[in-house]
Amino acid sequence: MAAVHIDESTWVLVLTGAGVSAESGIPTFRDANGLWENHVIEEVASPQGFARDPSLVWRFYSERRRGVLSCTPNPSHTALVDLERRLGDRFLLVTQNVDGLHVRAGSQRLIPIHGTLCESKCSGCDRAPFVDTALYLDTVLPECDRCAERGQRSLLRPNIVWFGEVLDSLALSRIESFVETAAAERLVFVAAGTSGLVYPAAGLVNVARRAGAETWLVNADRAANASSFDHFVEGASGTILPSLFS
Ligand code: OAD
């Protein structure tokens, strides 16, 4: 199998998507029987959907919380922890996954650009997101106690970046500065388990290319942006990632 050569000057930026957690038993979004086949995106994953029917949105994310809490990291997650241990600050992992499995596997230099499922935040005030593994499956929805102290009522919501919302600007600048620094040496970009359809994540390969990166795609099928990559390794990430880095 082809391998990514790692030496003293190599910096690696990795982007992961739902396919990386598929072997842990977490459904992807767009495969057959994926989450978006059985749910209307606008209803469960947009601020408008939450305003219209917060109970439906909380039931959806509560079911997903229940799902991830019973799953464990797989060899894809472990392979990226091993790589981070080799590279230290020359490694950065950007994930679109909200399932927390990279953290549970031990990844530290990690940016969860689409949020974290087992965290909640307030829909009304700007308090920091906090860990919340509770399931809200009935009609009593969680409210913000900080807002209540000021005599206001606001619903809590999952800490997920919904469609129509912008990504955290600090996270984006951390990625940019990693790419800039790495460009002075040898940058390798690896995307794994992602359909290449959701931007800005799907455009990261082009950012890396402009910085002179060697680019690798590891995916079960040809992603929508596959032609932007130098190398495509087709298959299950849990099989490929553990032996991709030489
Ligand atoms: P998708 O469901 O769009 O794509 C998953 C990709 O992983 C597909 O191309 C599959 O072929 C591939 N795949 C499945 N199993 C695999 C395996 N074992 N090994 C390797 N590849 C495998 O998921 P994402 O690209 O992550 O956003 O979706 C991007 C975003 O769209 C998500 O973060 C989510 C969604 O709407 C939010 O919720 C904000």
PDB file of C-alpha atoms and ligand atoms in Angstrom:
ATOM      1  CA  MET A   1       0.000   0.000   0.000  1.00  0.00           C
ATOM      2  CA  ALA A   2       1.119   3.582  -0.666  1.00  0.00           C
ATOM      3  CA  ALA A   3       2.443   5.371   2.400  1.00  0.00           C
ATOM      4  CA  VAL A   4       2.975   8.926   3.580  1.00  0.00           C
ATOM      5  CA  HIS A   5       6.664   9.435   4.271  1.00  0.00           C
ATOM      6  CA  ILE A   6       7.257  11.187   7.588  1.00  0.00           C
ATOM      7  CA  ASP A   7      10.596  12.787   8.438  1.00  0.00           C
ATOM      8  CA  GLU A   8      11.935  15.496  10.768  1.00  0.00           C
ATOM      9  CA  SER A   9      10.574  18.308   8.594  1.00  0.00           C
ATOM     10  CA  THR A  10       7.095  16.867   7.987  1.00  0.00           C
ATOM     11  CA  TRP A  11       4.014  18.625   9.336  1.00  0.00           C
ATOM     12  CA  VAL A  12       0.671  16.813   9.040  1.00  0.00           C
ATOM     13  CA  LEU A  13      -2.775  18.384   8.942  1.00  0.00           C
ATOM     14  CA  VAL A  14      -5.596  15.827   9.113  1.00  0.00           C
ATOM     15  CA  LEU A  15      -9.287  16.402   8.395  1.00  0.00           C
ATOM     16  CA  THR A  16     -11.708  13.699   9.499  1.00  0.00           C
ATOM     17  CA  GLY A  17     -15.379  13.143   8.761  1.00  0.00           C
ATOM     18  CA  ALA A  18     -18.149  10.742   9.705  1.00  0.00           C
ATOM     19  CA  GLY A  19     -16.572   7.807   7.839  1.00  0.00           C
ATOM     20  CA  VAL A  20     -13.798   7.670  10.450  1.00  0.00           C
ATOM     21  CA  SER A  21     -16.372   6.898  13.158  1.00  0.00           C
ATOM     22  CA  ALA A  22     -18.426   4.510  11.001  1.00  0.00           C
ATOM     23  CA  GLU A  23     -16.400   1.520  12.195  1.00  0.00           C
ATOM     24  CA  SER A  24     -17.291   2.505  15.784  1.00  0.00           C
ATOM     25  CA  GLY A  25     -20.945   2.033  14.855  1.00  0.00           C
ATOM     26  CA  ILE A  26     -21.895   5.700  14.454  1.00  0.00           C
ATOM     27  CA  PRO A  27     -24.008   6.332  11.338  1.00  0.00           C
ATOM     28  CA  THR A  28     -22.612   8.703   8.699  1.00  0.00           C
ATOM     29  CA  PHE A  29     -24.758  11.443   7.166  1.00  0.00           C
ATOM     30  CA  ARG A  30     -24.948  10.672   3.473  1.00  0.00           C
ATOM     31  CA  ASP A  31     -24.360   6.928   3.050  1.00  0.00           C
ATOM     32  CA  ALA A  32     -27.333   4.590   2.545  1.00  0.00           C
ATOM     33  CA  ASN A  33     -29.387   4.750   5.748  1.00  0.00           C
ATOM     34  CA  GLY A  34     -27.310   7.755   6.849  1.00  0.00           C
ATOM     35  CA  LEU A  35     -28.722  10.402   9.189  1.00  0.00           C
ATOM     36  CA  TRP A  36     -29.760  12.763   6.403  1.00  0.00           C
ATOM     37  CA  GLU A  37     -31.746  10.018   4.664  1.00  0.00           C
ATOM     38  CA  ASN A  38     -34.003   9.678   7.686  1.00  0.00           C
ATOM     39  CA  HIS A  39     -34.175  13.282   8.887  1.00  0.00           C
ATOM     40  CA  VAL A  40     -34.811  16.661   7.265  1.00  0.00           C
ATOM     41  CA  ILE A  41     -31.624  18.715   7.748  1.00  0.00           C
ATOM     42  CA  GLU A  42     -33.428  22.059   8.028  1.00  0.00           C
ATOM     43  CA  GLU A  43     -35.758  20.676  10.722  1.00  0.00           C
ATOM     44  CA  VAL A  44     -33.102  19.260  13.050  1.00  0.00           C
ATOM     45  CA  ALA A  45     -29.895  21.118  12.190  1.00  0.00           C
ATOM     46  CA  SER A  46     -30.670  24.785  11.688  1.00  0.00           C
ATOM     47  CA  PRO A  47     -31.449  27.717  14.025  1.00  0.00           C
ATOM     48  CA  GLN A  48     -34.820  28.074  12.268  1.00  0.00           C
ATOM     49  CA  GLY A  49     -35.652  24.416  12.915  1.00  0.00           C
ATOM     50  CA  PHE A  50     -34.780  24.865  16.618  1.00  0.00           C
ATOM     51  CA  ALA A  51     -36.957  27.977  16.869  1.00  0.00           C
ATOM     52  CA  ARG A  52     -39.855  26.088  15.240  1.00  0.00           C
ATOM     53  CA  ASP A  53     -39.685  22.812  17.161  1.00  0.00           C
ATOM     54  CA  PRO A  54     -37.000  22.624  19.881  1.00  0.00           C
ATOM     55  CA  SER A  55     -38.437  19.335  21.223  1.00  0.00           C
ATOM     56  CA  LEU A  56     -37.868  17.627  17.868  1.00  0.00           C
ATOM     57  CA  VAL A  57     -34.295  18.984  17.713  1.00  0.00           C
ATOM     58  CA  TRP A  58     -33.500  17.884  21.281  1.00  0.00           C
ATOM     59  CA  ARG A  59     -34.983  14.407  20.618  1.00  0.00           C
ATOM     60  CA  PHE A  60     -32.738  14.086  17.555  1.00  0.00           C
ATOM     61  CA  TYR A  61     -29.547  15.116  19.380  1.00  0.00           C
ATOM     62  CA  SER A  62     -30.490  13.174  22.536  1.00  0.00           C
ATOM     63  CA  GLU A  63     -30.755   9.984  20.456  1.00  0.00           C
ATOM     64  CA  ARG A  64     -27.359  10.786  18.978  1.00  0.00           C
ATOM     65  CA  ARG A  65     -25.890  11.394  22.434  1.00  0.00           C
ATOM     66  CA  ARG A  66     -27.230   8.027  23.536  1.00  0.00           C
ATOM     67  CA  GLY A  67     -25.661   6.459  20.438  1.00  0.00           C
ATOM     68  CA  VAL A  68     -22.157   7.877  20.903  1.00  0.00           C
ATOM     69  CA  LEU A  69     -22.030   7.163  24.632  1.00  0.00           C
ATOM     70  CA  SER A  70     -22.310   3.448  23.871  1.00  0.00           C
ATOM     71  CA  CYS A  71     -19.573   3.532  21.168  1.00  0.00           C
ATOM     72  CA  THR A  72     -15.802   3.388  21.521  1.00  0.00           C
ATOM     73  CA  PRO A  73     -12.905   4.693  19.365  1.00  0.00           C
ATOM     74  CA  ASN A  74     -11.656   2.440  16.539  1.00  0.00           C
ATOM     75  CA  PRO A  75      -8.204   1.941  14.922  1.00  0.00           C
ATOM     76  CA  SER A  76      -8.624   5.150  12.848  1.00  0.00           C
ATOM     77  CA  HIS A  77      -8.787   7.227  16.012  1.00  0.00           C
ATOM     78  CA  THR A  78      -5.877   5.357  17.601  1.00  0.00           C
ATOM     79  CA  ALA A  79      -3.701   5.720  14.491  1.00  0.00           C
ATOM     80  CA  LEU A  80      -4.101   9.505  14.655  1.00  0.00           C
ATOM     81  CA  VAL A  81      -3.170   9.552  18.349  1.00  0.00           C
ATOM     82  CA  ASP A  82      -0.025   7.560  17.509  1.00  0.00           C
ATOM     83  CA  LEU A  83       0.857  10.002  14.727  1.00  0.00           C
ATOM     84  CA  GLU A  84       0.357  12.980  17.042  1.00  0.00           C
ATOM     85  CA  ARG A  85       2.725  11.367  19.572  1.00  0.00           C
ATOM     86  CA  ARG A  86       5.380  11.118  16.833  1.00  0.00           C
ATOM     87  CA  LEU A  87       4.956  14.657  15.540  1.00  0.00           C
ATOM     88  CA  GLY A  88       3.934  16.748  18.558  1.00  0.00           C
ATOM     89  CA  ASP A  89       3.298  20.353  17.484  1.00  0.00           C
ATOM     90  CA  ARG A  90       3.901  19.394  13.848  1.00  0.00           C
ATOM     91  CA  PHE A  91       0.472  17.691  13.924  1.00  0.00           C
ATOM     92  CA  LEU A  92      -3.036  19.159  13.875  1.00  0.00           C
ATOM     93  CA  LEU A  93      -6.319  17.284  13.645  1.00  0.00           C
ATOM     94  CA  VAL A  94      -9.408  19.079  12.377  1.00  0.00           C
ATOM     95  CA  THR A  95     -12.576  17.047  12.737  1.00  0.00           C
ATOM     96  CA  GLN A  96     -16.085  17.552  11.452  1.00  0.00           C
ATOM     97  CA  ASN A  97     -17.212  14.860  13.870  1.00  0.00           C
ATOM     98  CA  VAL A  98     -19.121  15.931  16.942  1.00  0.00           C
ATOM     99  CA  ASP A  99     -19.018  12.489  18.599  1.00  0.00           C
ATOM    100  CA  GLY A 100     -16.023  13.114  20.904  1.00  0.00           C
ATOM    101  CA  LEU A 101     -14.274   9.883  19.878  1.00  0.00           C
ATOM    102  CA  HIS A 102     -10.993  11.602  18.951  1.00  0.00           C
ATOM    103  CA  VAL A 103     -10.816  13.077  22.469  1.00  0.00           C
ATOM    104  CA  ARG A 104     -11.712   9.741  24.060  1.00  0.00           C
ATOM    105  CA  ALA A 105      -8.960   8.067  22.006  1.00  0.00           C
ATOM    106  CA  GLY A 106      -6.443  10.612  23.350  1.00  0.00           C
ATOM    107  CA  SER A 107      -6.064  13.270  20.607  1.00  0.00           C
ATOM    108  CA  GLN A 108      -5.005  16.633  22.028  1.00  0.00           C
ATOM    109  CA  ARG A 109      -4.130  18.919  19.133  1.00  0.00           C
ATOM    110  CA  LEU A 110      -7.718  18.788  17.936  1.00  0.00           C
ATOM    111  CA  ILE A 111     -10.187  21.283  16.502  1.00  0.00           C
ATOM    112  CA  PRO A 112     -13.803  20.052  16.404  1.00  0.00           C
ATOM    113  CA  ILE A 113     -15.002  22.579  13.806  1.00  0.00           C
ATOM    114  CA  HIS A 114     -18.645  21.460  13.855  1.00  0.00           C
ATOM    115  CA  GLY A 115     -18.987  21.471  17.640  1.00  0.00           C
ATOM    116  CA  THR A 116     -19.346  18.777  20.294  1.00  0.00           C
ATOM    117  CA  LEU A 117     -22.454  16.649  20.745  1.00  0.00           C
ATOM    118  CA  CYS A 118     -22.049  16.088  24.490  1.00  0.00           C
ATOM    119  CA  GLU A 119     -21.891  19.816  25.209  1.00  0.00           C
ATOM    120  CA  SER A 120     -24.712  22.333  25.499  1.00  0.00           C
ATOM    121  CA  LYS A 121     -24.765  26.102  25.233  1.00  0.00           C
ATOM    122  CA  CYS A 122     -27.392  28.800  25.651  1.00  0.00           C
ATOM    123  CA  SER A 123     -29.503  29.911  22.710  1.00  0.00           C
ATOM    124  CA  GLY A 124     -29.889  33.344  24.323  1.00  0.00           C
ATOM    125  CA  CYS A 125     -26.628  34.361  26.032  1.00  0.00           C
ATOM    126  CA  ASP A 126     -22.952  33.898  25.220  1.00  0.00           C
ATOM    127  CA  ARG A 127     -21.932  31.722  28.191  1.00  0.00           C
ATOM    128  CA  ALA A 128     -19.260  29.175  27.294  1.00  0.00           C
ATOM    129  CA  PRO A 129     -20.427  25.715  26.156  1.00  0.00           C
ATOM    130  CA  PHE A 130     -20.331  23.095  28.927  1.00  0.00           C
ATOM    131  CA  VAL A 131     -20.286  19.301  29.149  1.00  0.00           C
ATOM    132  CA  ASP A 132     -23.804  17.866  29.080  1.00  0.00           C
ATOM    133  CA  THR A 133     -24.545  14.201  28.481  1.00  0.00           C
ATOM    134  CA  ALA A 134     -28.203  14.434  29.527  1.00  0.00           C
ATOM    135  CA  LEU A 135     -30.949  13.216  27.222  1.00  0.00           C
ATOM    136  CA  TYR A 136     -33.929  15.498  26.692  1.00  0.00           C
ATOM    137  CA  LEU A 137     -36.486  13.172  25.198  1.00  0.00           C
ATOM    138  CA  ASP A 138     -39.705  14.451  26.752  1.00  0.00           C
ATOM    139  CA  THR A 139     -41.402  17.809  26.537  1.00  0.00           C
ATOM    140  CA  VAL A 140     -39.475  19.425  29.425  1.00  0.00           C
ATOM    141  CA  LEU A 141     -36.596  21.189  27.734  1.00  0.00           C
ATOM    142  CA  PRO A 142     -33.481  22.487  29.521  1.00  0.00           C
ATOM    143  CA  GLU A 143     -33.272  26.202  30.250  1.00  0.00           C
ATOM    144  CA  CYS A 144     -30.248  28.407  30.940  1.00  0.00           C
ATOM    145  CA  ASP A 145     -29.747  29.077  34.665  1.00  0.00           C
ATOM    146  CA  ARG A 146     -27.542  32.140  33.944  1.00  0.00           C
ATOM    147  CA  CYS A 147     -30.388  33.776  32.001  1.00  0.00           C
ATOM    148  CA  ALA A 148     -32.830  32.767  34.761  1.00  0.00           C
ATOM    149  CA  GLU A 149     -30.655  34.681  37.300  1.00  0.00           C
ATOM    150  CA  ARG A 150     -31.323  37.796  35.222  1.00  0.00           C
ATOM    151  CA  GLY A 151     -35.049  37.061  35.056  1.00  0.00           C
ATOM    152  CA  GLN A 152     -34.899  35.846  31.466  1.00  0.00           C
ATOM    153  CA  ARG A 153     -35.869  32.510  29.955  1.00  0.00           C
ATOM    154  CA  SER A 154     -33.699  30.935  27.243  1.00  0.00           C
ATOM    155  CA  LEU A 155     -33.483  27.354  26.062  1.00  0.00           C
ATOM    156  CA  LEU A 156     -30.231  25.469  26.100  1.00  0.00           C
ATOM    157  CA  ARG A 157     -29.239  23.920  22.757  1.00  0.00           C
ATOM    158  CA  PRO A 158     -26.646  21.389  21.671  1.00  0.00           C
ATOM    159  CA  ASN A 159     -23.178  22.829  20.972  1.00  0.00           C
ATOM    160  CA  ILE A 160     -23.352  21.994  17.271  1.00  0.00           C
ATOM    161  CA  VAL A 161     -22.602  24.298  14.343  1.00  0.00           C
ATOM    162  CA  TRP A 162     -25.863  24.198  12.421  1.00  0.00           C
ATOM    163  CA  PHE A 163     -26.466  24.931   8.758  1.00  0.00           C
ATOM    164  CA  GLY A 164     -26.477  28.670   8.217  1.00  0.00           C
ATOM    165  CA  GLU A 165     -24.123  29.274  11.179  1.00  0.00           C
ATOM    166  CA  VAL A 166     -20.496  30.320  10.918  1.00  0.00           C
ATOM    167  CA  LEU A 167     -17.510  28.370  12.165  1.00  0.00           C
ATOM    168  CA  ASP A 168     -15.562  29.672  15.136  1.00  0.00           C
ATOM    169  CA  SER A 169     -13.131  32.306  13.847  1.00  0.00           C
ATOM    170  CA  LEU A 170     -10.449  31.385  16.411  1.00  0.00           C
ATOM    171  CA  ALA A 171     -10.531  27.790  15.184  1.00  0.00           C
ATOM    172  CA  LEU A 172     -10.131  28.920  11.580  1.00  0.00           C
ATOM    173  CA  SER A 173      -7.191  31.172  12.399  1.00  0.00           C
ATOM    174  CA  ARG A 174      -5.502  28.354  14.332  1.00  0.00           C
ATOM    175  CA  ILE A 175      -5.740  26.171  11.196  1.00  0.00           C
ATOM    176  CA  GLU A 176      -4.468  28.995   8.980  1.00  0.00           C
ATOM    177  CA  SER A 177      -1.477  29.684  11.185  1.00  0.00           C
ATOM    178  CA  PHE A 178      -0.616  25.954  11.317  1.00  0.00           C
ATOM    179  CA  VAL A 179      -0.667  25.828   7.500  1.00  0.00           C
ATOM    180  CA  GLU A 180       1.423  28.997   7.233  1.00  0.00           C
ATOM    181  CA  THR A 181       4.084  27.708   9.605  1.00  0.00           C
ATOM    182  CA  ALA A 182       4.110  24.265   8.000  1.00  0.00           C
ATOM    183  CA  ALA A 183       4.452  25.735   4.515  1.00  0.00           C
ATOM    184  CA  ALA A 184       8.022  26.755   5.366  1.00  0.00           C
ATOM    185  CA  GLU A 185       8.859  23.045   5.791  1.00  0.00           C
ATOM    186  CA  ARG A 186       7.016  20.041   4.319  1.00  0.00           C
ATOM    187  CA  LEU A 187       3.214  19.959   4.756  1.00  0.00           C
ATOM    188  CA  VAL A 188       1.122  16.834   4.235  1.00  0.00           C
ATOM    189  CA  PHE A 189      -2.672  17.080   4.253  1.00  0.00           C
ATOM    190  CA  VAL A 190      -4.785  13.970   4.834  1.00  0.00           C
ATOM    191  CA  ALA A 191      -8.599  13.893   4.619  1.00  0.00           C
ATOM    192  CA  ALA A 192     -10.293  10.727   5.845  1.00  0.00           C
ATOM    193  CA  GLY A 193     -13.885   9.517   5.854  1.00  0.00           C
ATOM    194  CA  THR A 194     -15.503  12.622   4.443  1.00  0.00           C
ATOM    195  CA  SER A 195     -17.736  13.117   1.398  1.00  0.00           C
ATOM    196  CA  GLY A 196     -16.093  16.439   0.489  1.00  0.00           C
ATOM    197  CA  LEU A 197     -19.459  18.138   0.151  1.00  0.00           C
ATOM    198  CA  VAL A 198     -19.641  20.457   3.157  1.00  0.00           C
ATOM    199  CA  TYR A 199     -17.678  23.721   3.091  1.00  0.00           C
ATOM    200  CA  PRO A 200     -15.497  25.251   4.379  1.00  0.00           C
ATOM    201  CA  ALA A 201     -14.075  21.848   5.479  1.00  0.00           C
ATOM    202  CA  ALA A 202     -14.198  20.478   1.935  1.00  0.00           C
ATOM    203  CA  GLY A 203     -12.073  23.432   0.774  1.00  0.00           C
ATOM    204  CA  LEU A 204      -9.261  22.764   3.242  1.00  0.00           C
ATOM    205  CA  VAL A 205      -7.508  20.596   0.665  1.00  0.00           C
ATOM    206  CA  ASN A 206      -7.219  23.655  -1.603  1.00  0.00           C
ATOM    207  CA  VAL A 207      -5.872  25.807   1.224  1.00  0.00           C
ATOM    208  CA  ALA A 208      -3.253  23.116   1.864  1.00  0.00           C
ATOM    209  CA  ARG A 209      -2.406  22.801  -1.845  1.00  0.00           C
ATOM    210  CA  ARG A 210      -1.839  26.543  -2.137  1.00  0.00           C
ATOM    211  CA  ALA A 211       0.654  26.183   0.722  1.00  0.00           C
ATOM    212  CA  GLY A 212       2.480  23.513  -1.291  1.00  0.00           C
ATOM    213  CA  ALA A 213       1.111  20.478   0.584  1.00  0.00           C
ATOM    214  CA  GLU A 214       1.178  16.896  -0.596  1.00  0.00           C
ATOM    215  CA  THR A 215      -2.479  15.800  -0.311  1.00  0.00           C
ATOM    216  CA  TRP A 216      -3.991  12.412   0.508  1.00  0.00           C
ATOM    217  CA  LEU A 217      -7.596  11.222   0.561  1.00  0.00           C
ATOM    218  CA  VAL A 218      -8.547   8.075   2.491  1.00  0.00           C
ATOM    219  CA  ASN A 219     -12.178   7.223   1.853  1.00  0.00           C
ATOM    220  CA  ALA A 220     -14.560   4.352   1.206  1.00  0.00           C
ATOM    221  CA  ASP A 221     -15.538   5.925  -2.112  1.00  0.00           C
ATOM    222  CA  ARG A 222     -14.492   8.774  -4.407  1.00  0.00           C
ATOM    223  CA  ALA A 223     -15.380  11.935  -2.480  1.00  0.00           C
ATOM    224  CA  ALA A 224     -16.888  14.894  -4.350  1.00  0.00           C
ATOM    225  CA  ASN A 225     -13.576  16.787  -4.151  1.00  0.00           C
ATOM    226  CA  ALA A 226     -11.360  13.734  -4.884  1.00  0.00           C
ATOM    227  CA  SER A 227      -9.827  15.347  -7.976  1.00  0.00           C
ATOM    228  CA  SER A 228      -8.163  17.978  -5.738  1.00  0.00           C
ATOM    229  CA  PHE A 229      -5.983  15.325  -4.054  1.00  0.00           C
ATOM    230  CA  ASP A 230      -2.599  13.984  -5.223  1.00  0.00           C
ATOM    231  CA  HIS A 231      -3.325  10.513  -3.818  1.00  0.00           C
ATOM    232  CA  PHE A 232      -6.546   8.574  -3.214  1.00  0.00           C
ATOM    233  CA  VAL A 233      -6.427   5.452  -1.051  1.00  0.00           C
ATOM    234  CA  GLU A 234      -9.786   3.736  -1.332  1.00  0.00           C
ATOM    235  CA  GLY A 235     -11.116   1.684   1.582  1.00  0.00           C
ATOM    236  CA  ALA A 236     -11.988   1.663   5.266  1.00  0.00           C
ATOM    237  CA  SER A 237     -10.031   4.205   7.311  1.00  0.00           C
ATOM    238  CA  GLY A 238      -9.717   1.763  10.242  1.00  0.00           C
ATOM    239  CA  THR A 239      -7.693  -0.514   7.980  1.00  0.00           C
ATOM    240  CA  ILE A 240      -5.745   2.140   6.060  1.00  0.00           C
ATOM    241  CA  LEU A 241      -4.769   4.812   8.616  1.00  0.00           C
ATOM    242  CA  PRO A 242      -2.856   2.486  10.995  1.00  0.00           C
ATOM    243  CA  SER A 243      -0.333   1.704   8.217  1.00  0.00           C
ATOM    244  CA  LEU A 244      -0.480   4.894   6.134  1.00  0.00           C
ATOM    245  CA  PHE A 245       2.411   6.720   7.814  1.00  0.00           C
ATOM    246  CA  SER A 246       5.922   5.324   7.348  1.00  0.00           C
TER     247      SER A 246
HETATM  248  P1  OAD B   1     -20.741  12.126   5.091  1.00  0.00           P
HETATM  249  O1  OAD B   1     -21.777  11.189   5.627  1.00  0.00           O
HETATM  250  O2  OAD B   1     -21.180  13.192   4.164  1.00  0.00           O
HETATM  251  O3  OAD B   1     -19.593  11.296   4.364  1.00  0.00           O
HETATM  252  C1  OAD B   1     -18.962  10.201   4.965  1.00  0.00           C
HETATM  253  C2  OAD B   1     -17.949   9.668   3.990  1.00  0.00           C
HETATM  254  O4  OAD B   1     -17.230   8.637   4.637  1.00  0.00           O
HETATM  255  C3  OAD B   1     -18.546   9.064   2.703  1.00  0.00           C
HETATM  256  O5  OAD B   1     -17.825   9.547   1.578  1.00  0.00           O
HETATM  257  C4  OAD B   1     -18.354   7.562   2.898  1.00  0.00           C
HETATM  258  O6  OAD B   1     -18.123   6.885   1.661  1.00  0.00           O
HETATM  259  C5  OAD B   1     -17.115   7.523   3.750  1.00  0.00           C
HETATM  260  N1  OAD B   1     -16.996   6.339   4.628  1.00  0.00           N
HETATM  261  C6  OAD B   1     -17.968   5.602   5.208  1.00  0.00           C
HETATM  262  N2  OAD B   1     -17.436   4.634   5.972  1.00  0.00           N
HETATM  263  C7  OAD B   1     -16.077   4.753   5.871  1.00  0.00           C
HETATM  264  C8  OAD B   1     -14.963   4.066   6.436  1.00  0.00           C
HETATM  265  N3  OAD B   1     -15.122   3.051   7.281  1.00  0.00           N
HETATM  266  N4  OAD B   1     -13.718   4.487   6.105  1.00  0.00           N
HETATM  267  C9  OAD B   1     -13.527   5.517   5.255  1.00  0.00           C
HETATM  268  N5  OAD B   1     -14.545   6.197   4.691  1.00  0.00           N
HETATM  269  C10 OAD B   1     -15.805   5.846   5.000  1.00  0.00           C
HETATM  270  O7  OAD B   1     -19.984  12.743   6.366  1.00  0.00           O
HETATM  271  P2  OAD B   1     -19.078  14.064   6.454  1.00  0.00           P
HETATM  272  O8  OAD B   1     -18.294  14.269   5.208  1.00  0.00           O
HETATM  273  O9  OAD B   1     -18.360  13.985   7.740  1.00  0.00           O
HETATM  274  O10 OAD B   1     -22.238  18.566   9.672  1.00  0.00           O
HETATM  275  O11 OAD B   1     -20.182  15.182   6.550  1.00  0.00           O
HETATM  276  C11 OAD B   1     -19.785  16.518   6.706  1.00  0.00           C
HETATM  277  C12 OAD B   1     -20.788  17.255   7.560  1.00  0.00           C
HETATM  278  O12 OAD B   1     -22.095  17.114   7.002  1.00  0.00           O
HETATM  279  C13 OAD B   1     -20.947  16.707   8.959  1.00  0.00           C
HETATM  280  O13 OAD B   1     -19.969  17.194   9.851  1.00  0.00           O
HETATM  281  C14 OAD B   1     -22.303  17.168   9.362  1.00  0.00           C
HETATM  282  C15 OAD B   1     -23.043  16.903   8.072  1.00  0.00           C
HETATM  283  O14 OAD B   1     -24.156  17.682   7.824  1.00  0.00           O
HETATM  284  C16 OAD B   1     -22.892  19.034  10.764  1.00  0.00           C
HETATM  285  O15 OAD B   1     -23.630  18.350  11.457  1.00  0.00           O
HETATM  286  C17 OAD B   1     -22.628  20.454  11.060  1.00  0.00           C
END
